[in-house]
CSV table of C-alpha atoms in Angstrom, one decimal:
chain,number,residue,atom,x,y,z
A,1,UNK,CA,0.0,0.0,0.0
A,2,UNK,CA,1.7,2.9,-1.0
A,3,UNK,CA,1.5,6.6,0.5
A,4,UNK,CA,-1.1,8.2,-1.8
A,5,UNK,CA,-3.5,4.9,-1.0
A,6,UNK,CA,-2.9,5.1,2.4
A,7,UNK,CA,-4.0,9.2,2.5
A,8,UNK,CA,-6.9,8.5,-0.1
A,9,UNK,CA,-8.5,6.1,2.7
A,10,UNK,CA,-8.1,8.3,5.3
A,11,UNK,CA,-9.6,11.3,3.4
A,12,UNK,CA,-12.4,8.6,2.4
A,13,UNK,CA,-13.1,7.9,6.2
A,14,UNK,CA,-13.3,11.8,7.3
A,15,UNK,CA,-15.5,12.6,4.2
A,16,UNK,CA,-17.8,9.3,5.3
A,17,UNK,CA,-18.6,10.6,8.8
A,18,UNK,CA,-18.7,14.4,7.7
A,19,UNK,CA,-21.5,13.1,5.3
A,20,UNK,CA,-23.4,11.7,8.7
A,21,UNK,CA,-22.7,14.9,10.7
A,22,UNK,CA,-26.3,14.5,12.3
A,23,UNK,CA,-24.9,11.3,14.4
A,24,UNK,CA,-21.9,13.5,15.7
A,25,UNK,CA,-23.6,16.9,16.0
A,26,UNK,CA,-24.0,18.5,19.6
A,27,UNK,CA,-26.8,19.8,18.3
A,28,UNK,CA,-28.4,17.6,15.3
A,29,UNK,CA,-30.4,20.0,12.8
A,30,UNK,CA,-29.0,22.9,13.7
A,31,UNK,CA,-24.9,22.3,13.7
A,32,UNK,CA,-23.2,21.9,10.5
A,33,UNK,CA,-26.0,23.3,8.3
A,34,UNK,CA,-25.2,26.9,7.9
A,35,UNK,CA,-21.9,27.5,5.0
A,36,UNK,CA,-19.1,28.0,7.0
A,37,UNK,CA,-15.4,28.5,6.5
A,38,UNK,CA,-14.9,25.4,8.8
A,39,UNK,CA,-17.3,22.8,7.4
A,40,UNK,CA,-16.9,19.5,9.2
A,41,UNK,CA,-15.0,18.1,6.6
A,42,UNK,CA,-12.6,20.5,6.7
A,43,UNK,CA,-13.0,20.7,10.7
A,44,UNK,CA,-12.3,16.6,10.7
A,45,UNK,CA,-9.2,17.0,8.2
A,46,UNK,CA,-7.8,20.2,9.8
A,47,UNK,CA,-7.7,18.7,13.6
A,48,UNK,CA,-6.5,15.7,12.9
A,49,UNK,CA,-3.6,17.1,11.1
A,50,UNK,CA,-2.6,19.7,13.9
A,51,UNK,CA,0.2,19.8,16.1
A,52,UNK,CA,1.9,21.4,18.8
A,53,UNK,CA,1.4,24.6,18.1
A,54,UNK,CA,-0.5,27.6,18.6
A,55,UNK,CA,-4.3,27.5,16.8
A,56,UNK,CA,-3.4,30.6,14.7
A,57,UNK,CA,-0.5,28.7,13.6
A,58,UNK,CA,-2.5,25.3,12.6
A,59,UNK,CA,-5.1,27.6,11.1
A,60,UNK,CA,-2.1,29.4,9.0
A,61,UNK,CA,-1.0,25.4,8.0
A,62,UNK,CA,-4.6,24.2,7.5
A,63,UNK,CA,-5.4,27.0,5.4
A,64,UNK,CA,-2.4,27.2,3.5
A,65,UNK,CA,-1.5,30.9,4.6
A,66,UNK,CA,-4.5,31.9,2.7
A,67,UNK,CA,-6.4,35.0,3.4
A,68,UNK,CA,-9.4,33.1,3.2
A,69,UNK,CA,-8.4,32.1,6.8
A,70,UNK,CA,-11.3,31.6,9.8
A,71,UNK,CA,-10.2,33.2,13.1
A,72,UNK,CA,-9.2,31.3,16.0
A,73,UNK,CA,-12.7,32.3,17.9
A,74,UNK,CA,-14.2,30.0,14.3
A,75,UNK,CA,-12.3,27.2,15.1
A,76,UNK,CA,-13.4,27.1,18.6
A,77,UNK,CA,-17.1,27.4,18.1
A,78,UNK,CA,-17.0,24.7,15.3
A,79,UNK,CA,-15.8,22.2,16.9
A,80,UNK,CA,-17.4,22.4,20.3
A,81,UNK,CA,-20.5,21.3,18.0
A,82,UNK,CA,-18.4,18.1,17.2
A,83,UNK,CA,-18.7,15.1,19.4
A,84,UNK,CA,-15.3,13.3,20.2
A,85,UNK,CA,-17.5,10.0,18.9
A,86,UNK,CA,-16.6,11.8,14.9
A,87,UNK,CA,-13.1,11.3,15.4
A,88,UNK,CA,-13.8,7.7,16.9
A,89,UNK,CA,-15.6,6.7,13.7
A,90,UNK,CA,-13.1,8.1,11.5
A,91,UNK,CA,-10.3,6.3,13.5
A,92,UNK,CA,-12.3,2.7,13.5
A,93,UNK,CA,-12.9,3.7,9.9
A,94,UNK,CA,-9.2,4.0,8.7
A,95,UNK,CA,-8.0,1.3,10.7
A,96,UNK,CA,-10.4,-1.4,9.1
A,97,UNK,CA,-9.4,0.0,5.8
A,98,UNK,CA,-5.6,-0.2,6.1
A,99,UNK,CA,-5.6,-3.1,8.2
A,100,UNK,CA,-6.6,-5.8,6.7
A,101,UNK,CA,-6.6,-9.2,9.2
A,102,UNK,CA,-5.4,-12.8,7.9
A,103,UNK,CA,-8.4,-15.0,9.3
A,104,UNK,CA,-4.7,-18.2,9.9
A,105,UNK,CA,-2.5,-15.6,11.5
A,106,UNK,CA,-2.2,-14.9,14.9
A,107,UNK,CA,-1.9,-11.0,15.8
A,108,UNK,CA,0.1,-10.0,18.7
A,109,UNK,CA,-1.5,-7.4,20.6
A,110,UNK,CA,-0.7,-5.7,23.7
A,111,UNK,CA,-3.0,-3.9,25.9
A,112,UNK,CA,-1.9,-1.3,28.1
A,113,UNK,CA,-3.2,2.5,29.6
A,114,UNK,CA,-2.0,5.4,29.8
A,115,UNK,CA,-2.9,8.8,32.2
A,116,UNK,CA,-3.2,12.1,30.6
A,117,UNK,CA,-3.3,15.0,32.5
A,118,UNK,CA,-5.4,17.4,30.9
A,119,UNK,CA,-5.8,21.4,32.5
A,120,UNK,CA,-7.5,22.0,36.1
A,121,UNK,CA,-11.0,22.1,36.2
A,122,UNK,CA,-12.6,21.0,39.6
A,123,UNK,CA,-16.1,21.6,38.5
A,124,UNK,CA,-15.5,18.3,36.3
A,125,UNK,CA,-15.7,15.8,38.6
A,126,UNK,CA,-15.5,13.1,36.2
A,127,UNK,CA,-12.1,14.0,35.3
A,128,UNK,CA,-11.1,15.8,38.9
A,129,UNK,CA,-8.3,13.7,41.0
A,130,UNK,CA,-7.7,15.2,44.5
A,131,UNK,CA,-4.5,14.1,44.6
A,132,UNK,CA,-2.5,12.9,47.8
A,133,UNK,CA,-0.5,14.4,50.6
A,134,UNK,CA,2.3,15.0,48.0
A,135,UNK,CA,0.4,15.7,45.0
A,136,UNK,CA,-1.8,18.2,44.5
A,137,UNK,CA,-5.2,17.6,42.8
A,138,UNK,CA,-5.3,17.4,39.0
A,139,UNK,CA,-7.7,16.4,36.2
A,140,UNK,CA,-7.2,13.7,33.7
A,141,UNK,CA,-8.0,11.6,31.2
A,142,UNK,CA,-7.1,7.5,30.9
A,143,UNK,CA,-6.2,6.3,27.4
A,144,UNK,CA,-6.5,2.5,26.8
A,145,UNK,CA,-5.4,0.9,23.8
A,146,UNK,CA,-5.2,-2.5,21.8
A,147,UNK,CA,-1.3,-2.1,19.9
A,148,UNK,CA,-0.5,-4.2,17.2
A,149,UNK,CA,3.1,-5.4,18.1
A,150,UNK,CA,4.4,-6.8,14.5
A,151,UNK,CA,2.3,-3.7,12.4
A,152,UNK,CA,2.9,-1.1,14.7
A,153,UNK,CA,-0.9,0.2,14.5
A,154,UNK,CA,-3.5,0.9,17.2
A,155,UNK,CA,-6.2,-1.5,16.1
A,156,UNK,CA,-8.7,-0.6,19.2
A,157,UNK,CA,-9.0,2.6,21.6
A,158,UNK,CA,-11.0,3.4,24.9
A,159,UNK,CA,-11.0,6.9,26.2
A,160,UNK,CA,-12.3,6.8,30.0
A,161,UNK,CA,-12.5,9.7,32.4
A,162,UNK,CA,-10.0,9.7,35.3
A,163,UNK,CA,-11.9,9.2,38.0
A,164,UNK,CA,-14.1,6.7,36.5
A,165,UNK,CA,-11.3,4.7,34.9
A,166,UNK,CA,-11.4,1.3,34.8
A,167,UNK,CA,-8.9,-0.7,32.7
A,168,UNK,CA,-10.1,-4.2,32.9
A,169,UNK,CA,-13.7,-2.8,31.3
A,170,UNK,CA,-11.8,-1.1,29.2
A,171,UNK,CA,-9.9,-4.4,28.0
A,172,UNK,CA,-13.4,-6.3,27.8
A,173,UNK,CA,-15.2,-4.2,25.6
A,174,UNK,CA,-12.2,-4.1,23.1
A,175,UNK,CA,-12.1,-7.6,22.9
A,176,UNK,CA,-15.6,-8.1,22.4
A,177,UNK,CA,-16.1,-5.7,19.4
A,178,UNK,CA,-12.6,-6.4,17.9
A,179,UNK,CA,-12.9,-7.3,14.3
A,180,UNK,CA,-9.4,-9.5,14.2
A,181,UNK,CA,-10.2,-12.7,13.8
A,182,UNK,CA,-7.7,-14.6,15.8
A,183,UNK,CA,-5.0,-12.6,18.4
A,184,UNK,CA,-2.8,-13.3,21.3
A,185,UNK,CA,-3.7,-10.6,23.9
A,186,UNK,CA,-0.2,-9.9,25.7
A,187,UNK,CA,-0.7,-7.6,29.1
A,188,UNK,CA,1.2,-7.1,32.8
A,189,UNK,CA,0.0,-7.8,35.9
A,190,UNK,CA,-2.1,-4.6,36.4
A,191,UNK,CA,-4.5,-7.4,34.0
A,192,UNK,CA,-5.0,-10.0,36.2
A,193,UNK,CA,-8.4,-11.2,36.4
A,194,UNK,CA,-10.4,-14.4,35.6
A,195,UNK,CA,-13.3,-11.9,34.0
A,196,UNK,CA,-10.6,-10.3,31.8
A,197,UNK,CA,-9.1,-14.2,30.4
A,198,UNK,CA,-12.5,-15.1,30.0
A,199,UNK,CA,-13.6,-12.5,27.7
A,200,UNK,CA,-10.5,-13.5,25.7
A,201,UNK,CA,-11.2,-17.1,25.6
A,202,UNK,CA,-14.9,-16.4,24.7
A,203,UNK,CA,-13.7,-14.7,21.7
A,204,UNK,CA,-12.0,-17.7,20.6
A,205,UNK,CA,-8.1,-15.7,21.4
A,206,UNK,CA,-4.8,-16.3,23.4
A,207,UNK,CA,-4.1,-14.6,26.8
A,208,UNK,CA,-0.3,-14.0,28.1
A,209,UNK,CA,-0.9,-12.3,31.0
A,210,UNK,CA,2.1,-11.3,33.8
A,211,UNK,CA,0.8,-12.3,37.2
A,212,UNK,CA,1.7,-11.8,40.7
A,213,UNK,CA,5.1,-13.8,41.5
A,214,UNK,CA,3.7,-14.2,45.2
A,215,UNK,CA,0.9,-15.6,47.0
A,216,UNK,CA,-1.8,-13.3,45.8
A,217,UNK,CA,-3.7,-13.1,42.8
A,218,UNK,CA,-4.7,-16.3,40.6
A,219,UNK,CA,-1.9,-18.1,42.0
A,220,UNK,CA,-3.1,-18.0,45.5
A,221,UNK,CA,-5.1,-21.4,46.4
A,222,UNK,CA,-3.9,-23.5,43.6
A,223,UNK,CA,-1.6,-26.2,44.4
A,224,UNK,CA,2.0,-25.3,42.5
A,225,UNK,CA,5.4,-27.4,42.4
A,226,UNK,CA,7.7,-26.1,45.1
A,227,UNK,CA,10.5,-25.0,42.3
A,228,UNK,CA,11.7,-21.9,41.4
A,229,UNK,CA,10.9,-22.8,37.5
A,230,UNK,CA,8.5,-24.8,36.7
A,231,UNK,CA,5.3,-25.2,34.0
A,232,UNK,CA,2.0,-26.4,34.8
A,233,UNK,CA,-1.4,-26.8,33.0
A,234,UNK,CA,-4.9,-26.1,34.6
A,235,UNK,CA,-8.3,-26.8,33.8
A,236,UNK,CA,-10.3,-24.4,36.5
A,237,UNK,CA,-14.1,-25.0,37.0
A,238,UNK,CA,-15.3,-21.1,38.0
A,239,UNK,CA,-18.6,-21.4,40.7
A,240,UNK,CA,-20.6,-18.8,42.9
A,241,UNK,CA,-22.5,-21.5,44.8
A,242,UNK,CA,-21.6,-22.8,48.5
A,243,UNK,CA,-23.5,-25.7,48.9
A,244,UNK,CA,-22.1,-28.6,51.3
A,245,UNK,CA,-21.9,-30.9,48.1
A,246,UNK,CA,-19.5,-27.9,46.3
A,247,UNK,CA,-17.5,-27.3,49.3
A,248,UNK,CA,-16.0,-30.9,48.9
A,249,UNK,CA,-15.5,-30.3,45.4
A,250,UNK,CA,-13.5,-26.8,46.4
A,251,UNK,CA,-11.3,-28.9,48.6
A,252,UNK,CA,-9.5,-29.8,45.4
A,253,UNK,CA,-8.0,-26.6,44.5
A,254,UNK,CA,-6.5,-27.1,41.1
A,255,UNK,CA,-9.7,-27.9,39.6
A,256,UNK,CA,-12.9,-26.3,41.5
A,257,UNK,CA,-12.7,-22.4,42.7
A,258,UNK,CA,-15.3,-20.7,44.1
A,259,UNK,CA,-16.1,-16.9,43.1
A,260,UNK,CA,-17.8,-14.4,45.6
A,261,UNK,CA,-20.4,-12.6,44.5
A,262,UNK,CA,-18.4,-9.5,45.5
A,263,UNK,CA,-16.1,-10.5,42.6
A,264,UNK,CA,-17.5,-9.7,38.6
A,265,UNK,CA,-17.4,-12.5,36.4
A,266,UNK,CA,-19.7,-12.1,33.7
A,267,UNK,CA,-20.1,-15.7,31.9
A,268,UNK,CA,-21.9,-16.8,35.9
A,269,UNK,CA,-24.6,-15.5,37.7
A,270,UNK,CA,-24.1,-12.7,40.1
A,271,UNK,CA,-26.9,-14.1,42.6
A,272,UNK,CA,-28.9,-17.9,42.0
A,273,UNK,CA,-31.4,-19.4,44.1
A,274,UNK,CA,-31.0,-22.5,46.3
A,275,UNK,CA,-33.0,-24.8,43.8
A,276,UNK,CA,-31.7,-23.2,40.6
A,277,UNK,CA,-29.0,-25.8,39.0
A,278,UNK,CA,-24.8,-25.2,39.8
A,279,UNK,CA,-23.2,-24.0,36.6
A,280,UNK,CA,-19.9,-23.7,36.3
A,281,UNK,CA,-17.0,-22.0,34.2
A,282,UNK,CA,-14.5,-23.9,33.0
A,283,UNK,CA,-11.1,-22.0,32.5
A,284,UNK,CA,-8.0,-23.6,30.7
A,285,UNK,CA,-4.7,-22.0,31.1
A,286,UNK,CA,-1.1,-22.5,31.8
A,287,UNK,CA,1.2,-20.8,34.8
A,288,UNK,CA,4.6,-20.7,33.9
A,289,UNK,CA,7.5,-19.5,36.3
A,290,UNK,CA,11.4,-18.7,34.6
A,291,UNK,CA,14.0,-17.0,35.6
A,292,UNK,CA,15.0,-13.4,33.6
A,293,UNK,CA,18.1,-12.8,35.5
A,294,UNK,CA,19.9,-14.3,38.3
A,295,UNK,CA,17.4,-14.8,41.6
A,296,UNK,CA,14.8,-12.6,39.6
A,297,UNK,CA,12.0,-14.8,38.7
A,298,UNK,CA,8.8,-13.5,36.2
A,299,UNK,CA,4.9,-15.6,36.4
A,300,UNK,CA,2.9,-15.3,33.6
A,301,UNK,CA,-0.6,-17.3,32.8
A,302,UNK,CA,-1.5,-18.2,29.3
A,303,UNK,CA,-3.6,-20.4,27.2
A,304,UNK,CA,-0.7,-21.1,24.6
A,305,UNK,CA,-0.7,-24.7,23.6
A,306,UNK,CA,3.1,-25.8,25.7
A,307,UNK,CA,4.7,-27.6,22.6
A,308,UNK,CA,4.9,-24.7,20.6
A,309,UNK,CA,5.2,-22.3,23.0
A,310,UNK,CA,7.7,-23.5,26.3
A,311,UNK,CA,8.8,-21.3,28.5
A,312,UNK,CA,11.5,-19.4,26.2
A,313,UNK,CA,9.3,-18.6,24.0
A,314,UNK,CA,6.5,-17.0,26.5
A,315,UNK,CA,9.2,-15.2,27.6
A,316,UNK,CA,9.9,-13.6,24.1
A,317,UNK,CA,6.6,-13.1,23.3
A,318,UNK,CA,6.1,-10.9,26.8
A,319,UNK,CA,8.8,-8.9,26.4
A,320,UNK,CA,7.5,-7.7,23.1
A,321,UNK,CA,5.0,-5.9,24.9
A,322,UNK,CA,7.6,-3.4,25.6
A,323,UNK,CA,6.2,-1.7,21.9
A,324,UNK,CA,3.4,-0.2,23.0
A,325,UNK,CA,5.2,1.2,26.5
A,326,UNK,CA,7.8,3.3,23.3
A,327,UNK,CA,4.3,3.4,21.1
A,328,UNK,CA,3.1,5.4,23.9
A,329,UNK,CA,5.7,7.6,24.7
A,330,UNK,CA,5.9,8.5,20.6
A,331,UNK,CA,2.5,9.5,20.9
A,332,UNK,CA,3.1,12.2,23.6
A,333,UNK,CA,6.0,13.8,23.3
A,334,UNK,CA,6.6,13.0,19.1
A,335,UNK,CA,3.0,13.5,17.8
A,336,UNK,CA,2.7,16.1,20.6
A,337,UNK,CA,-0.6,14.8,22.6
A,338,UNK,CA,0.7,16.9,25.3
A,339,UNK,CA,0.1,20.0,23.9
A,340,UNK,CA,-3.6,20.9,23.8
A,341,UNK,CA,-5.3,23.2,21.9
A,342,UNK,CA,-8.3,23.9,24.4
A,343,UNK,CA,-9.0,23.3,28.1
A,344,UNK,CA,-12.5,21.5,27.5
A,345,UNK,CA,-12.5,17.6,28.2
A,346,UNK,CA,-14.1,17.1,25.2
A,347,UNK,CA,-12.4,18.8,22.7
A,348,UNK,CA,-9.5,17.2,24.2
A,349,UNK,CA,-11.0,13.9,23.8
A,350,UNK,CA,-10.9,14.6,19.8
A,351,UNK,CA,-7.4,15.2,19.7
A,352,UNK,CA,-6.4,12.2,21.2
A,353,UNK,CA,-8.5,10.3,18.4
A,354,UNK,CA,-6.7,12.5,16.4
A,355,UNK,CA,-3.0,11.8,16.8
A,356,UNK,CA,-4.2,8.0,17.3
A,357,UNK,CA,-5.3,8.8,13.7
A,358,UNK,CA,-1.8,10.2,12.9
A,359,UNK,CA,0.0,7.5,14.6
A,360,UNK,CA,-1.2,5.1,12.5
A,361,UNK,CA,-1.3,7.1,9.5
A,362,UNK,CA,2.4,7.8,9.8
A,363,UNK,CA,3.3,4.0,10.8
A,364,UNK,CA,1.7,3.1,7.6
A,365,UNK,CA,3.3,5.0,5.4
A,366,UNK,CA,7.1,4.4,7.1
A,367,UNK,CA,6.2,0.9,6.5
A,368,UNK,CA,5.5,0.9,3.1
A,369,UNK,CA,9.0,2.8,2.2
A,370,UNK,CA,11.4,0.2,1.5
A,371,UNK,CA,14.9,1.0,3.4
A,372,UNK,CA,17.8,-0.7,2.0
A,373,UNK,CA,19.9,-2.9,4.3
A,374,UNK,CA,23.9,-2.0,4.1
A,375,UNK,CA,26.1,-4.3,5.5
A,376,UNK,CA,26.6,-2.7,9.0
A,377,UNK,CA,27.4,-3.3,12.3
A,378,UNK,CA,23.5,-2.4,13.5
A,379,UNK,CA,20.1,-2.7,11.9
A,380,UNK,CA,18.7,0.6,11.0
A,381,UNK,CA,15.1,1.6,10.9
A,382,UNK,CA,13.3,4.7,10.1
A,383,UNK,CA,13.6,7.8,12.5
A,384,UNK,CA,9.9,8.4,13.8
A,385,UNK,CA,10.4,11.8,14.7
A,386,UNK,CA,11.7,13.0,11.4
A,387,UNK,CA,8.8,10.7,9.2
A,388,UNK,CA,6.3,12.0,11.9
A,389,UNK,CA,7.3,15.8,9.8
A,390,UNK,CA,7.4,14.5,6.6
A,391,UNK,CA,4.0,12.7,6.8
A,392,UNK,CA,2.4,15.8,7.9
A,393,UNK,CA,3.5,17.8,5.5
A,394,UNK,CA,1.9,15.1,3.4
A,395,UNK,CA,-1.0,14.9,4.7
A,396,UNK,CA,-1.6,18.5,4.1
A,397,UNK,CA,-0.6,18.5,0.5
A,398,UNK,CA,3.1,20.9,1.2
A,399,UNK,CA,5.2,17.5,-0.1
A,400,UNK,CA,4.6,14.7,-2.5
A,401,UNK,CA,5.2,11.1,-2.2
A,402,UNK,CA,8.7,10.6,-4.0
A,403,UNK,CA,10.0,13.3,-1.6
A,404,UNK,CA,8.3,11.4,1.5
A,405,UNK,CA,9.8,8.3,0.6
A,406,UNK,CA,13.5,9.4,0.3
A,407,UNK,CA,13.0,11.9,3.2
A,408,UNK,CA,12.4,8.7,5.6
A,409,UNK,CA,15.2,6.7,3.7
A,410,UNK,CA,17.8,9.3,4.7
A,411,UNK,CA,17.0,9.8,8.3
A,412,UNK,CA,17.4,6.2,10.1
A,413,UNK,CA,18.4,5.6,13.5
A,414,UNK,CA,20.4,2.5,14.7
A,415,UNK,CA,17.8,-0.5,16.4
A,416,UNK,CA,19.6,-1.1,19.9
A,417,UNK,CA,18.2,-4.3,21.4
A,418,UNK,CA,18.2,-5.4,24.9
A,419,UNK,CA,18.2,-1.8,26.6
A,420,UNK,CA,17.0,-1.3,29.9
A,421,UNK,CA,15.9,2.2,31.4
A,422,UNK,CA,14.5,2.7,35.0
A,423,UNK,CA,11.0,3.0,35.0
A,424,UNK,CA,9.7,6.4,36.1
A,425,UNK,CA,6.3,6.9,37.8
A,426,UNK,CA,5.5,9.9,38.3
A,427,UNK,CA,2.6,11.6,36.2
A,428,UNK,CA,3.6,13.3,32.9
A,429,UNK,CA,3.0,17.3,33.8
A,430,UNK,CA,0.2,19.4,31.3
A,431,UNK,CA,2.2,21.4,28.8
A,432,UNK,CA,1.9,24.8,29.2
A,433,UNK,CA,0.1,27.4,26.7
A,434,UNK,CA,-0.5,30.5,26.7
A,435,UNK,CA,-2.5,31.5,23.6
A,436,UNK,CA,-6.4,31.6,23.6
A,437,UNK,CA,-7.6,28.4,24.1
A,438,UNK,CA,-11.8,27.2,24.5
């Protein structure tokens, strides 16, 4: 798929859901029916292809320095008339149309969230975190996201608010309305949860979840071999009931568990009457235990078959999970998702949909641009930073494709394997602005 495909879909998804505006209005029959200098098309295109800096600059860029140009005040009554949903649509849209799943092959996708702070608003409780005795409070958003490892693409995105943020429903309702047919769902331990592996193996895909190394967590009641490494298989039968005749059968830990009906799981009943019949859950999986450095030992539960995939190879697959940790971090400080253009939550959930849109925009076409191979000491790959620029420019008609194409090809940047950094975790700060903002 080459560049000039890959913008033609994307302009085909924007135009799609500007010609549904009604469905994405604030205001249906009223918004978006007046001629405007900012129709929604353009309003779509224009945001999407902004990015760090001030609105009268992206208005200069999306106008082309014409004198035809709305003023700032425009662009910030248009699109607080456009739901965040538009730019939802348009990124589901584009993503189905570029990425186009193998019904044999097994995706690799990691699942993972991410905070946002977003600019202090205490009248919005929904997003309003009082903080700590060493924090003070803050508003934010929570960004969850389904990441292609081997493509590079975001194939699924939830956008909660921070205080009502809940990453395992996140991780449910992606995996029930994903389109792939067949993926292996890699996550940390922040995942655990038999409700969260059970949506997977409803859909008919793989889990490789970390888990907690001690005694909490799935791992607590089972019966495990007293070794430091070791492999074991599981068939789990999930229950709410207590009955005298189930609490014999619970005596055999590895096979029977009881749930509370504190504790969601949404394939049993939360509440059942004496005389309605016991159903159960059954829940097949795998806890494997290896070493990653000397006395440093990782856990991880998965429903991989154990011939093709021992040990070694689950711990491969995990650490590939690391992509969407650098995915991420590309998004925010490349792409510039830090940098708002408005102090409304909602406005500021459409720009996150929009450099999603970007990201995978610009992964698409680095991916398509064939880099030559010289026979050197590393492997290079393209520079993300520099073919974030170039596709940009692209995307808003200042460059064509030939010049895209060698502009990535020229600026690569050596692929270091095996590095380690400290993980930091404090909360990325707001980036500061100062021009007029909604």
């Amino acid at each position: 798929m080459n560049c000039t495909t890959i913008k033609r879909l994307l302009k085909t998804s924007i135009k799609e859901v500007a010609e549904k505006h009604e469905l994405y209005s604030v205001n249906p029959g009223k918004d978006f029916t007046r001629t405007r200098k900012l129709p929604i098309e353009k309003l779509l295109s224009g945001l999407i292809g902004m990015s760090g800096k001030s609105l009268t600059n992206e208005l200069i860029d999306m106008f082309n320095t014409s004198s035809d140009m709305p003023s700032t005040s425009a662009l910030v009554q248009q699109r607080s008339k456009l739901k965040p949903e538009a730019f939802g649509t348009v990124f589901e849209s584009f993503t189905n149309k570029i990425d186009k799943p193998n019904t044999n092959k097994l995706r690799m996708l990691a699942v993972d969230g991410s905070a946002i702070r977003i600019p202090f608003n205490p009248e919005d409780k929904t997003t309003y975190m009082p903080g700590g005795s060493t924090q003070s409070p803050y508003n934010k958003l929570h960004l969850n996201a389904l990441y292609d490892i081997e493509k590079k693409l975001y194939v699924s995105v939830n956008i909660q608010d921070g205080m009502l943020a809940n990453e395992h429903k996140a991780l449910q309702q992606m995996v029930d309305i994903s389109y792939i047919p067949l993926a292996l769902v890699i996550a940390d331990r922040s995942y655990e949860s038999y409700n969260n592996l059970a949506h997977i193996q409803e859909k008919g895909w793989f889990f490789l979840f970390r888990i907690k190394d001690g005694y909490e967590g799935i791992k607590e009641g089972l019966v495990l071999p007293d070794k430091n490494e070791f492999d074991s298989s599981f068939s789990l039968k999930l229950c709410r009931k207590n009955t005298n005749e189930l609490k014999e059968l619970y005596k055999n830990r590895n096979e029977y568990r009881r749930l509370k009906s504190n504790r969601c799981f949404d394939y049993l009943p939360v509440k059942s009457k004496k005389k309605d019949p016991v159903v159960f859950y059954t829940l097949n999986f795998r806890i494997a235990r290896f070493a990653i450095a000397e006395d440093t030992y990782e856990t991880v539960i998965t429903n991989l078959d154990s011939d093709t995939y021992p040990p070694e190879k689950l711990k491969e697959l995990y650490a590939s999970r690391w992509g969407i940790e650098t995915s991420f971090r590309d998004l925010k400080h490349t792409l510039g998702l830090l940098k708002f253009h408005s102090k409304k939550a909602m406005c500021i959930r459409q720009e996150i949909y929009a450099q999603m849109i970007m990201y995978n925009f610009v992964e698409m076409i680095t991916s398509s641009v064939a880099i030559k191979h010289k026979p050197r000491k590393r492997i290079y790959k393209a520079n993300f930073s520099v073919a974030t620029h170039v596709c940009r420019l692209f995307y808003l008609g200042k460059t064509s494709p030939p010049k895209v194409e060698s502009t990535i090809c020229k600026n690569l940047i050596p692929i270091r394997p095996n590095r380690h950094f400290n993980r930091t975790n404090s909360l990325a700060a707001l980036s500061g602005f100062f021009y007029r903002v909604a």
